[in-house]
Amino acid sequence: VQLQASGGGSVKPGGSLKLSCAASGVSLDDHAIAWFRQVPGKMREGISCLSSSDSSTYYADSVKGRFTISRDSAKNTVYLQMNSLKPEDTGVYYCAADGICLPALGIVGPQYDHWGRGTLVTVSS
């Protein structure tokens, strides 16, 4: 199983980025998928997830209304569209598959079976 994350980079505040996470060896249709973010000195935080059972979504308060998680079944790829980026969004972003995603309870992770390598997002003027 491999998850390949891409799309990180440097952007100015207010800008947008779209992260991608391509999967092989696992069908993203069959598992919950999530994006986590890690900032230096802080614990890795689950910021969004997509449930496999009903495709409901969860967003942390810090990104709600600005980030959108989606899945392309044909490409077996999950995306994180990030708009109105802020300096505090800076960090390493990880995609993950096969774990807990309970949007109605606001619960994501932290234990996921499959992880991609992180992709760095830097938001700075």
mmCIF file of N, CA and C in Angstrom:
data_model
loop_
_atom_site.group_PDB
_atom_site.id
_atom_site.type_symbol
_atom_site.label_atom_id
_atom_site.label_comp_id
_atom_site.label_asym_id
_atom_site.label_seq_id
_atom_site.Cartn_x
_atom_site.Cartn_y
_atom_site.Cartn_z
ATOM 1 N N VAL A 1 0.847 -1.189 0.000
ATOM 2 C CA VAL A 1 0.000 0.000 0.000
ATOM 3 C C VAL A 1 0.884 1.240 0.000
ATOM 4 N N GLN A 2 0.585 2.127 -0.911
ATOM 5 C CA GLN A 2 1.327 3.388 -0.960
ATOM 6 C C GLN A 2 0.370 4.551 -1.128
ATOM 7 N N LEU A 3 0.643 5.605 -0.397
ATOM 8 C CA LEU A 3 -0.058 6.869 -0.563
ATOM 9 C C LEU A 3 0.986 7.912 -0.923
ATOM 10 N N GLN A 4 0.777 8.560 -2.046
ATOM 11 C CA GLN A 4 1.743 9.534 -2.545
ATOM 12 C C GLN A 4 1.109 10.917 -2.508
ATOM 13 N N ALA A 5 1.570 11.730 -1.570
ATOM 14 C CA ALA A 5 1.033 13.084 -1.435
ATOM 15 C C ALA A 5 1.859 14.063 -2.245
ATOM 16 N N SER A 6 1.186 15.052 -2.803
ATOM 17 C CA SER A 6 1.874 16.089 -3.576
ATOM 18 C C SER A 6 1.040 17.360 -3.542
ATOM 19 N N GLY A 7 1.636 18.430 -4.057
ATOM 20 C CA GLY A 7 0.901 19.681 -4.188
ATOM 21 C C GLY A 7 1.288 20.756 -3.200
ATOM 22 N N GLY A 8 2.151 20.433 -2.271
ATOM 23 C CA GLY A 8 2.589 21.447 -1.330
ATOM 24 C C GLY A 8 3.455 22.489 -1.995
ATOM 25 N N GLY A 9 3.703 23.555 -1.273
ATOM 26 C CA GLY A 9 4.534 24.617 -1.820
ATOM 27 C C GLY A 9 4.438 25.854 -0.961
ATOM 28 N N SER A 10 4.929 26.940 -1.518
ATOM 29 C CA SER A 10 4.894 28.223 -0.823
ATOM 30 C C SER A 10 3.847 29.118 -1.461
ATOM 31 N N VAL A 11 3.096 29.791 -0.633
ATOM 32 C CA VAL A 11 2.036 30.661 -1.129
ATOM 33 C C VAL A 11 1.874 31.835 -0.171
ATOM 34 N N LYS A 12 1.388 32.935 -0.682
ATOM 35 C CA LYS A 12 1.158 34.113 0.149
ATOM 36 C C LYS A 12 -0.180 33.989 0.875
ATOM 37 N N PRO A 13 -0.310 34.667 1.976
ATOM 38 C CA PRO A 13 -1.601 34.646 2.675
ATOM 39 C C PRO A 13 -2.736 35.032 1.744
ATOM 40 N N GLY A 14 -3.828 34.292 1.874
ATOM 41 C CA GLY A 14 -4.960 34.506 0.990
ATOM 42 C C GLY A 14 -4.937 33.646 -0.250
ATOM 43 N N GLY A 15 -3.831 33.004 -0.497
ATOM 44 C CA GLY A 15 -3.704 32.164 -1.685
ATOM 45 C C GLY A 15 -4.308 30.791 -1.503
ATOM 46 N N SER A 16 -4.167 29.972 -2.539
ATOM 47 C CA SER A 16 -4.766 28.632 -2.553
ATOM 48 C C SER A 16 -3.746 27.593 -2.978
ATOM 49 N N LEU A 17 -3.947 26.396 -2.502
ATOM 50 C CA LEU A 17 -3.194 25.230 -2.935
ATOM 51 C C LEU A 17 -4.136 24.042 -2.947
ATOM 52 N N LYS A 18 -3.830 23.074 -3.800
ATOM 53 C CA LYS A 18 -4.605 21.839 -3.824
ATOM 54 C C LYS A 18 -3.651 20.675 -3.637
ATOM 55 N N LEU A 19 -3.817 19.975 -2.545
ATOM 56 C CA LEU A 19 -3.008 18.798 -2.274
ATOM 57 C C LEU A 19 -3.671 17.566 -2.873
ATOM 58 N N SER A 20 -2.848 16.659 -3.349
ATOM 59 C CA SER A 20 -3.332 15.397 -3.898
ATOM 60 C C SER A 20 -2.699 14.240 -3.147
ATOM 61 N N CYS A 21 -3.419 13.153 -3.098
ATOM 62 C CA CYS A 21 -2.896 11.942 -2.454
ATOM 63 C C CYS A 21 -3.349 10.754 -3.287
ATOM 64 N N ALA A 22 -2.435 10.231 -4.080
ATOM 65 C CA ALA A 22 -2.734 9.102 -4.951
ATOM 66 C C ALA A 22 -2.430 7.803 -4.233
ATOM 67 N N ALA A 23 -3.361 6.874 -4.314
ATOM 68 C CA ALA A 23 -3.215 5.615 -3.587
ATOM 69 C C ALA A 23 -2.994 4.449 -4.539
ATOM 70 N N SER A 24 -2.206 3.504 -4.087
ATOM 71 C CA SER A 24 -2.046 2.236 -4.800
ATOM 72 C C SER A 24 -2.047 1.122 -3.765
ATOM 73 N N GLY A 25 -2.644 0.003 -4.131
ATOM 74 C CA GLY A 25 -2.702 -1.123 -3.210
ATOM 75 C C GLY A 25 -3.847 -1.063 -2.220
ATOM 76 N N VAL A 26 -4.625 -0.006 -2.291
ATOM 77 C CA VAL A 26 -5.788 0.134 -1.419
ATOM 78 C C VAL A 26 -6.812 0.990 -2.147
ATOM 79 N N SER A 27 -8.077 0.599 -2.038
ATOM 80 C CA SER A 27 -9.129 1.384 -2.658
ATOM 81 C C SER A 27 -9.623 2.439 -1.672
ATOM 82 N N LEU A 28 -9.493 3.673 -2.065
ATOM 83 C CA LEU A 28 -9.931 4.744 -1.171
ATOM 84 C C LEU A 28 -11.445 4.772 -1.020
ATOM 85 N N ASP A 29 -12.151 4.111 -1.909
ATOM 86 C CA ASP A 29 -13.612 4.024 -1.765
ATOM 87 C C ASP A 29 -14.007 3.199 -0.552
ATOM 88 N N ASP A 30 -13.137 2.302 -0.149
ATOM 89 C CA ASP A 30 -13.482 1.340 0.901
ATOM 90 C C ASP A 30 -13.022 1.756 2.290
ATOM 91 N N HIS A 31 -12.328 2.874 2.370
ATOM 92 C CA HIS A 31 -11.759 3.265 3.657
ATOM 93 C C HIS A 31 -11.945 4.746 3.914
ATOM 94 N N ALA A 32 -12.020 5.065 5.171
ATOM 95 C CA ALA A 32 -11.995 6.480 5.538
ATOM 96 C C ALA A 32 -10.636 7.053 5.164
ATOM 97 N N ILE A 33 -10.645 8.290 4.735
ATOM 98 C CA ILE A 33 -9.403 8.965 4.380
ATOM 99 C C ILE A 33 -9.338 10.287 5.133
ATOM 100 N N ALA A 34 -8.143 10.725 5.402
ATOM 101 C CA ALA A 34 -7.984 11.919 6.226
ATOM 102 C C ALA A 34 -6.736 12.683 5.834
ATOM 103 N N TRP A 35 -6.756 13.942 6.183
ATOM 104 C CA TRP A 35 -5.581 14.793 6.084
ATOM 105 C C TRP A 35 -5.222 15.255 7.489
ATOM 106 N N PHE A 36 -3.930 15.142 7.784
ATOM 107 C CA PHE A 36 -3.384 15.604 9.054
ATOM 108 C C PHE A 36 -2.377 16.702 8.778
ATOM 109 N N ARG A 37 -2.158 17.522 9.778
ATOM 110 C CA ARG A 37 -1.190 18.610 9.641
ATOM 111 C C ARG A 37 -0.301 18.613 10.876
ATOM 112 N N GLN A 38 0.995 18.790 10.660
ATOM 113 C CA GLN A 38 1.920 18.885 11.775
ATOM 114 C C GLN A 38 2.732 20.164 11.687
ATOM 115 N N VAL A 39 2.661 20.902 12.755
ATOM 116 C CA VAL A 39 3.419 22.136 12.884
ATOM 117 C C VAL A 39 4.564 21.874 13.854
ATOM 118 N N PRO A 40 5.750 22.401 13.587
ATOM 119 C CA PRO A 40 6.875 22.163 14.510
ATOM 120 C C PRO A 40 6.516 22.504 15.943
ATOM 121 N N GLY A 41 6.826 21.556 16.845
ATOM 122 C CA GLY A 41 6.572 21.787 18.248
ATOM 123 C C GLY A 41 5.176 21.420 18.703
ATOM 124 N N LYS A 42 4.346 20.990 17.747
ATOM 125 C CA LYS A 42 2.976 20.617 18.108
ATOM 126 C C LYS A 42 2.677 19.205 17.629
ATOM 127 N N MET A 43 1.650 18.624 18.226
ATOM 128 C CA MET A 43 1.235 17.287 17.820
ATOM 129 C C MET A 43 0.557 17.333 16.459
ATOM 130 N N ARG A 44 0.649 16.226 15.749
ATOM 131 C CA ARG A 44 -0.038 16.127 14.477
ATOM 132 C C ARG A 44 -1.546 16.205 14.713
ATOM 133 N N GLU A 45 -2.196 17.009 13.891
ATOM 134 C CA GLU A 45 -3.620 17.308 14.071
ATOM 135 C C GLU A 45 -4.413 16.807 12.873
ATOM 136 N N GLY A 46 -5.479 16.099 13.124
ATOM 137 C CA GLY A 46 -6.391 15.715 12.057
ATOM 138 C C GLY A 46 -7.238 16.903 11.675
ATOM 139 N N ILE A 47 -7.138 17.362 10.436
ATOM 140 C CA ILE A 47 -7.855 18.562 10.057
ATOM 141 C C ILE A 47 -9.057 18.277 9.170
ATOM 142 N N SER A 48 -9.091 17.113 8.552
ATOM 143 C CA SER A 48 -10.234 16.780 7.706
ATOM 144 C C SER A 48 -10.268 15.288 7.460
ATOM 145 N N CYS A 49 -11.478 14.756 7.308
ATOM 146 C CA CYS A 49 -11.602 13.362 6.918
ATOM 147 C C CYS A 49 -12.881 13.167 6.121
ATOM 148 N N LEU A 50 -12.872 12.070 5.377
ATOM 149 C CA LEU A 50 -14.000 11.710 4.524
ATOM 150 C C LEU A 50 -14.395 10.283 4.874
ATOM 151 N N SER A 51 -15.609 10.126 5.327
ATOM 152 C CA SER A 51 -16.081 8.808 5.751
ATOM 153 C C SER A 51 -16.311 7.907 4.541
ATOM 154 N N SER A 52 -16.001 6.633 4.674
ATOM 155 C CA SER A 52 -16.239 5.689 3.588
ATOM 156 C C SER A 52 -17.695 5.226 3.563
ATOM 157 N N SER A 53 -18.371 5.298 4.690
ATOM 158 C CA SER A 53 -19.715 4.737 4.775
ATOM 159 C C SER A 53 -20.759 5.612 4.100
ATOM 160 N N ASP A 54 -20.665 6.924 4.316
ATOM 161 C CA ASP A 54 -21.681 7.813 3.752
ATOM 162 C C ASP A 54 -21.089 9.055 3.108
ATOM 163 N N SER A 55 -19.774 9.077 2.966
ATOM 164 C CA SER A 55 -19.065 10.208 2.362
ATOM 165 C C SER A 55 -19.271 11.515 3.117
ATOM 166 N N SER A 56 -19.636 11.415 4.387
ATOM 167 C CA SER A 56 -19.726 12.645 5.178
ATOM 168 C C SER A 56 -18.313 13.135 5.477
ATOM 169 N N THR A 57 -18.221 14.418 5.742
ATOM 170 C CA THR A 57 -16.910 15.030 5.925
ATOM 171 C C THR A 57 -16.795 15.730 7.272
ATOM 172 N N TYR A 58 -15.557 15.805 7.718
ATOM 173 C CA TYR A 58 -15.229 16.509 8.957
ATOM 174 C C TYR A 58 -14.148 17.523 8.662
ATOM 175 N N TYR A 59 -14.264 18.679 9.298
ATOM 176 C CA TYR A 59 -13.237 19.696 9.215
ATOM 177 C C TYR A 59 -12.974 20.252 10.611
ATOM 178 N N ALA A 60 -11.716 20.401 10.936
ATOM 179 C CA ALA A 60 -11.372 21.074 12.176
ATOM 180 C C ALA A 60 -11.823 22.532 12.098
ATOM 181 N N ASP A 61 -12.128 23.103 13.221
ATOM 182 C CA ASP A 61 -12.588 24.491 13.241
ATOM 183 C C ASP A 61 -11.590 25.428 12.575
ATOM 184 N N SER A 62 -10.326 25.098 12.685
ATOM 185 C CA SER A 62 -9.281 25.975 12.146
ATOM 186 C C SER A 62 -9.298 26.060 10.627
ATOM 187 N N VAL A 63 -9.928 25.092 9.967
ATOM 188 C CA VAL A 63 -9.929 25.088 8.497
ATOM 189 C C VAL A 63 -11.331 25.103 7.905
ATOM 190 N N LYS A 64 -12.346 25.011 8.744
ATOM 191 C CA LYS A 64 -13.719 24.931 8.270
ATOM 192 C C LYS A 64 -14.070 26.162 7.442
ATOM 193 N N GLY A 65 -14.690 25.901 6.296
ATOM 194 C CA GLY A 65 -15.069 26.994 5.409
ATOM 195 C C GLY A 65 -13.994 27.405 4.436
ATOM 196 N N ARG A 66 -12.777 26.905 4.636
ATOM 197 C CA ARG A 66 -11.660 27.264 3.744
ATOM 198 C C ARG A 66 -11.104 26.051 3.007
ATOM 199 N N PHE A 67 -11.161 24.896 3.639
ATOM 200 C CA PHE A 67 -10.602 23.674 3.053
ATOM 201 C C PHE A 67 -11.731 22.743 2.637
ATOM 202 N N THR A 68 -11.493 21.981 1.570
ATOM 203 C CA THR A 68 -12.467 21.009 1.096
ATOM 204 C C THR A 68 -11.762 19.703 0.758
ATOM 205 N N ILE A 69 -12.242 18.619 1.342
ATOM 206 C CA ILE A 69 -11.711 17.291 1.037
ATOM 207 C C ILE A 69 -12.611 16.635 0.001
ATOM 208 N N SER A 70 -11.992 15.920 -0.928
ATOM 209 C CA SER A 70 -12.780 15.248 -1.953
ATOM 210 C C SER A 70 -12.041 13.999 -2.415
ATOM 211 N N ARG A 71 -12.762 13.173 -3.143
ATOM 212 C CA ARG A 71 -12.192 11.906 -3.597
ATOM 213 C C ARG A 71 -12.584 11.682 -5.048
ATOM 214 N N ASP A 72 -11.633 11.244 -5.840
ATOM 215 C CA ASP A 72 -11.880 10.851 -7.220
ATOM 216 C C ASP A 72 -11.687 9.337 -7.290
ATOM 217 N N SER A 73 -12.793 8.621 -7.343
ATOM 218 C CA SER A 73 -12.722 7.158 -7.310
ATOM 219 C C SER A 73 -12.001 6.593 -8.522
ATOM 220 N N ALA A 74 -12.226 7.208 -9.681
ATOM 221 C CA ALA A 74 -11.604 6.706 -10.907
ATOM 222 C C ALA A 74 -10.088 6.794 -10.834
ATOM 223 N N LYS A 75 -9.591 7.819 -10.177
ATOM 224 C CA LYS A 75 -8.146 8.012 -10.059
ATOM 225 C C LYS A 75 -7.602 7.459 -8.737
ATOM 226 N N ASN A 76 -8.500 6.987 -7.882
ATOM 227 C CA ASN A 76 -8.100 6.502 -6.560
ATOM 228 C C ASN A 76 -7.231 7.542 -5.845
ATOM 229 N N THR A 77 -7.732 8.751 -5.855
ATOM 230 C CA THR A 77 -6.972 9.894 -5.347
ATOM 231 C C THR A 77 -7.877 10.742 -4.460
ATOM 232 N N VAL A 78 -7.310 11.249 -3.392
ATOM 233 C CA VAL A 78 -8.027 12.173 -2.530
ATOM 234 C C VAL A 78 -7.347 13.530 -2.604
ATOM 235 N N TYR A 79 -8.146 14.566 -2.476
ATOM 236 C CA TYR A 79 -7.647 15.927 -2.602
ATOM 237 C C TYR A 79 -7.975 16.745 -1.351
ATOM 238 N N LEU A 80 -7.194 17.786 -1.160
ATOM 239 C CA LEU A 80 -7.517 18.783 -0.149
ATOM 240 C C LEU A 80 -7.335 20.150 -0.802
ATOM 241 N N GLN A 81 -8.450 20.770 -1.128
ATOM 242 C CA GLN A 81 -8.418 22.115 -1.688
ATOM 243 C C GLN A 81 -8.332 23.096 -0.533
ATOM 244 N N MET A 82 -7.314 23.922 -0.554
ATOM 245 C CA MET A 82 -7.084 24.868 0.540
ATOM 246 C C MET A 82 -7.155 26.285 -0.003
ATOM 247 N N ASN A 83 -8.120 27.024 0.463
ATOM 248 C CA ASN A 83 -8.309 28.409 0.041
ATOM 249 C C ASN A 83 -8.103 29.359 1.215
ATOM 250 N N SER A 84 -7.940 30.614 0.897
ATOM 251 C CA SER A 84 -7.777 31.648 1.928
ATOM 252 C C SER A 84 -6.735 31.236 2.963
ATOM 253 N N LEU A 85 -5.611 30.807 2.473
ATOM 254 C CA LEU A 85 -4.580 30.288 3.370
ATOM 255 C C LEU A 85 -4.031 31.361 4.290
ATOM 256 N N LYS A 86 -3.701 30.930 5.481
ATOM 257 C CA LYS A 86 -3.181 31.821 6.517
ATOM 258 C C LYS A 86 -1.784 31.350 6.933
ATOM 259 N N PRO A 87 -0.977 32.215 7.495
ATOM 260 C CA PRO A 87 0.346 31.789 7.965
ATOM 261 C C PRO A 87 0.272 30.611 8.937
ATOM 262 N N GLU A 88 -0.774 30.556 9.723
ATOM 263 C CA GLU A 88 -0.903 29.455 10.689
ATOM 264 C C GLU A 88 -1.260 28.116 10.038
ATOM 265 N N ASP A 89 -1.517 28.141 8.734
ATOM 266 C CA ASP A 89 -1.715 26.882 8.007
ATOM 267 C C ASP A 89 -0.392 26.235 7.616
ATOM 268 N N THR A 90 0.686 26.930 7.835
ATOM 269 C CA THR A 90 2.005 26.399 7.512
ATOM 270 C C THR A 90 2.270 25.123 8.295
ATOM 271 N N GLY A 91 2.753 24.115 7.589
ATOM 272 C CA GLY A 91 3.064 22.858 8.237
ATOM 273 C C GLY A 91 3.262 21.764 7.216
ATOM 274 N N VAL A 92 3.513 20.574 7.707
ATOM 275 C CA VAL A 92 3.618 19.396 6.850
ATOM 276 C C VAL A 92 2.273 18.676 6.861
ATOM 277 N N TYR A 93 1.764 18.425 5.681
ATOM 278 C CA TYR A 93 0.453 17.811 5.527
ATOM 279 C C TYR A 93 0.621 16.347 5.114
ATOM 280 N N TYR A 94 -0.116 15.488 5.797
ATOM 281 C CA TYR A 94 -0.071 14.052 5.544
ATOM 282 C C TYR A 94 -1.465 13.543 5.164
ATOM 283 N N CYS A 95 -1.526 12.682 4.170
ATOM 284 C CA CYS A 95 -2.771 11.979 3.905
ATOM 285 C C CYS A 95 -2.695 10.594 4.560
ATOM 286 N N ALA A 96 -3.844 10.069 4.893
ATOM 287 C CA ALA A 96 -3.903 8.775 5.567
ATOM 288 C C ALA A 96 -5.177 8.061 5.164
ATOM 289 N N ALA A 97 -5.124 6.737 5.196
ATOM 290 C CA ALA A 97 -6.286 5.927 4.837
ATOM 291 C C ALA A 97 -6.489 4.812 5.860
ATOM 292 N N ASP A 98 -7.755 4.443 6.024
ATOM 293 C CA ASP A 98 -8.152 3.333 6.879
ATOM 294 C C ASP A 98 -7.956 3.652 8.356
ATOM 295 N N GLY A 99 -8.875 4.434 8.857
ATOM 296 C CA GLY A 99 -8.851 4.802 10.257
ATOM 297 C C GLY A 99 -10.219 5.302 10.674
ATOM 298 N N ILE A 100 -10.252 5.995 11.777
ATOM 299 C CA ILE A 100 -11.516 6.468 12.312
ATOM 300 C C ILE A 100 -11.860 7.839 11.741
ATOM 301 N N CYS A 101 -13.073 7.947 11.215
ATOM 302 C CA CYS A 101 -13.589 9.223 10.742
ATOM 303 C C CYS A 101 -15.056 9.262 11.108
ATOM 304 N N LEU A 102 -15.390 10.043 12.111
ATOM 305 C CA LEU A 102 -16.766 10.149 12.587
ATOM 306 C C LEU A 102 -17.169 11.618 12.565
ATOM 307 N N PRO A 103 -17.521 12.116 11.401
ATOM 308 C CA PRO A 103 -17.837 13.544 11.285
ATOM 309 C C PRO A 103 -18.923 14.025 12.239
ATOM 310 N N ALA A 104 -19.924 13.212 12.479
ATOM 311 C CA ALA A 104 -21.013 13.634 13.355
ATOM 312 C C ALA A 104 -20.545 13.866 14.789
ATOM 313 N N LEU A 105 -19.470 13.198 15.164
ATOM 314 C CA LEU A 105 -18.919 13.344 16.507
ATOM 315 C C LEU A 105 -17.668 14.206 16.515
ATOM 316 N N GLY A 106 -17.262 14.648 15.324
ATOM 317 C CA GLY A 106 -16.067 15.483 15.255
ATOM 318 C C GLY A 106 -14.797 14.735 15.583
ATOM 319 N N ILE A 107 -14.768 13.458 15.213
ATOM 320 C CA ILE A 107 -13.628 12.613 15.554
ATOM 321 C C ILE A 107 -12.905 12.167 14.284
ATOM 322 N N VAL A 108 -11.608 12.363 14.256
ATOM 323 C CA VAL A 108 -10.773 11.847 13.181
ATOM 324 C C VAL A 108 -9.494 11.317 13.793
ATOM 325 N N GLY A 109 -9.174 10.073 13.446
ATOM 326 C CA GLY A 109 -7.937 9.451 13.887
ATOM 327 C C GLY A 109 -7.854 9.275 15.381
ATOM 328 N N PRO A 110 -6.626 9.307 15.914
ATOM 329 C CA PRO A 110 -5.384 9.586 15.204
ATOM 330 C C PRO A 110 -4.730 8.372 14.553
ATOM 331 N N GLN A 111 -5.271 7.176 14.841
ATOM 332 C CA GLN A 111 -4.628 5.976 14.322
ATOM 333 C C GLN A 111 -5.172 5.640 12.943
ATOM 334 N N TYR A 112 -4.322 5.701 11.952
ATOM 335 C CA TYR A 112 -4.658 5.278 10.602
ATOM 336 C C TYR A 112 -3.638 4.230 10.172
ATOM 337 N N ASP A 113 -4.084 3.307 9.360
ATOM 338 C CA ASP A 113 -3.218 2.190 8.983
ATOM 339 C C ASP A 113 -2.201 2.565 7.903
ATOM 340 N N HIS A 114 -2.557 3.494 7.032
ATOM 341 C CA HIS A 114 -1.694 3.811 5.905
ATOM 342 C C HIS A 114 -1.462 5.305 5.846
ATOM 343 N N TRP A 115 -0.214 5.666 5.663
ATOM 344 C CA TRP A 115 0.173 7.073 5.658
ATOM 345 C C TRP A 115 1.022 7.391 4.435
ATOM 346 N N GLY A 116 0.794 8.580 3.908
ATOM 347 C CA GLY A 116 1.676 9.071 2.866
ATOM 348 C C GLY A 116 2.784 9.895 3.480
ATOM 349 N N ARG A 117 3.802 10.135 2.700
ATOM 350 C CA ARG A 117 4.837 11.059 3.142
ATOM 351 C C ARG A 117 4.259 12.461 3.151
ATOM 352 N N GLY A 118 4.735 13.267 4.027
ATOM 353 C CA GLY A 118 4.204 14.603 4.142
ATOM 354 C C GLY A 118 4.598 15.490 2.989
ATOM 355 N N THR A 119 3.793 16.502 2.800
ATOM 356 C CA THR A 119 4.108 17.537 1.823
ATOM 357 C C THR A 119 4.046 18.870 2.550
ATOM 358 N N LEU A 120 5.067 19.692 2.335
ATOM 359 C CA LEU A 120 5.212 20.934 3.092
ATOM 360 C C LEU A 120 4.419 22.066 2.459
ATOM 361 N N VAL A 121 3.654 22.732 3.287
ATOM 362 C CA VAL A 121 2.930 23.933 2.878
ATOM 363 C C VAL A 121 3.456 25.105 3.699
ATOM 364 N N THR A 122 3.867 26.140 3.005
ATOM 365 C CA THR A 122 4.380 27.335 3.667
ATOM 366 C C THR A 122 3.554 28.527 3.217
ATOM 367 N N VAL A 123 2.968 29.207 4.183
ATOM 368 C CA VAL A 123 2.169 30.393 3.889
ATOM 369 C C VAL A 123 2.866 31.585 4.523
ATOM 370 N N SER A 124 3.384 32.434 3.673
ATOM 371 C CA SER A 124 4.174 33.556 4.165
ATOM 372 C C SER A 124 4.165 34.679 3.148
ATOM 373 N N SER A 125 4.179 35.892 3.650
ATOM 374 C CA SER A 125 4.257 37.040 2.760
ATOM 375 C C SER A 125 5.712 37.393 2.444
#
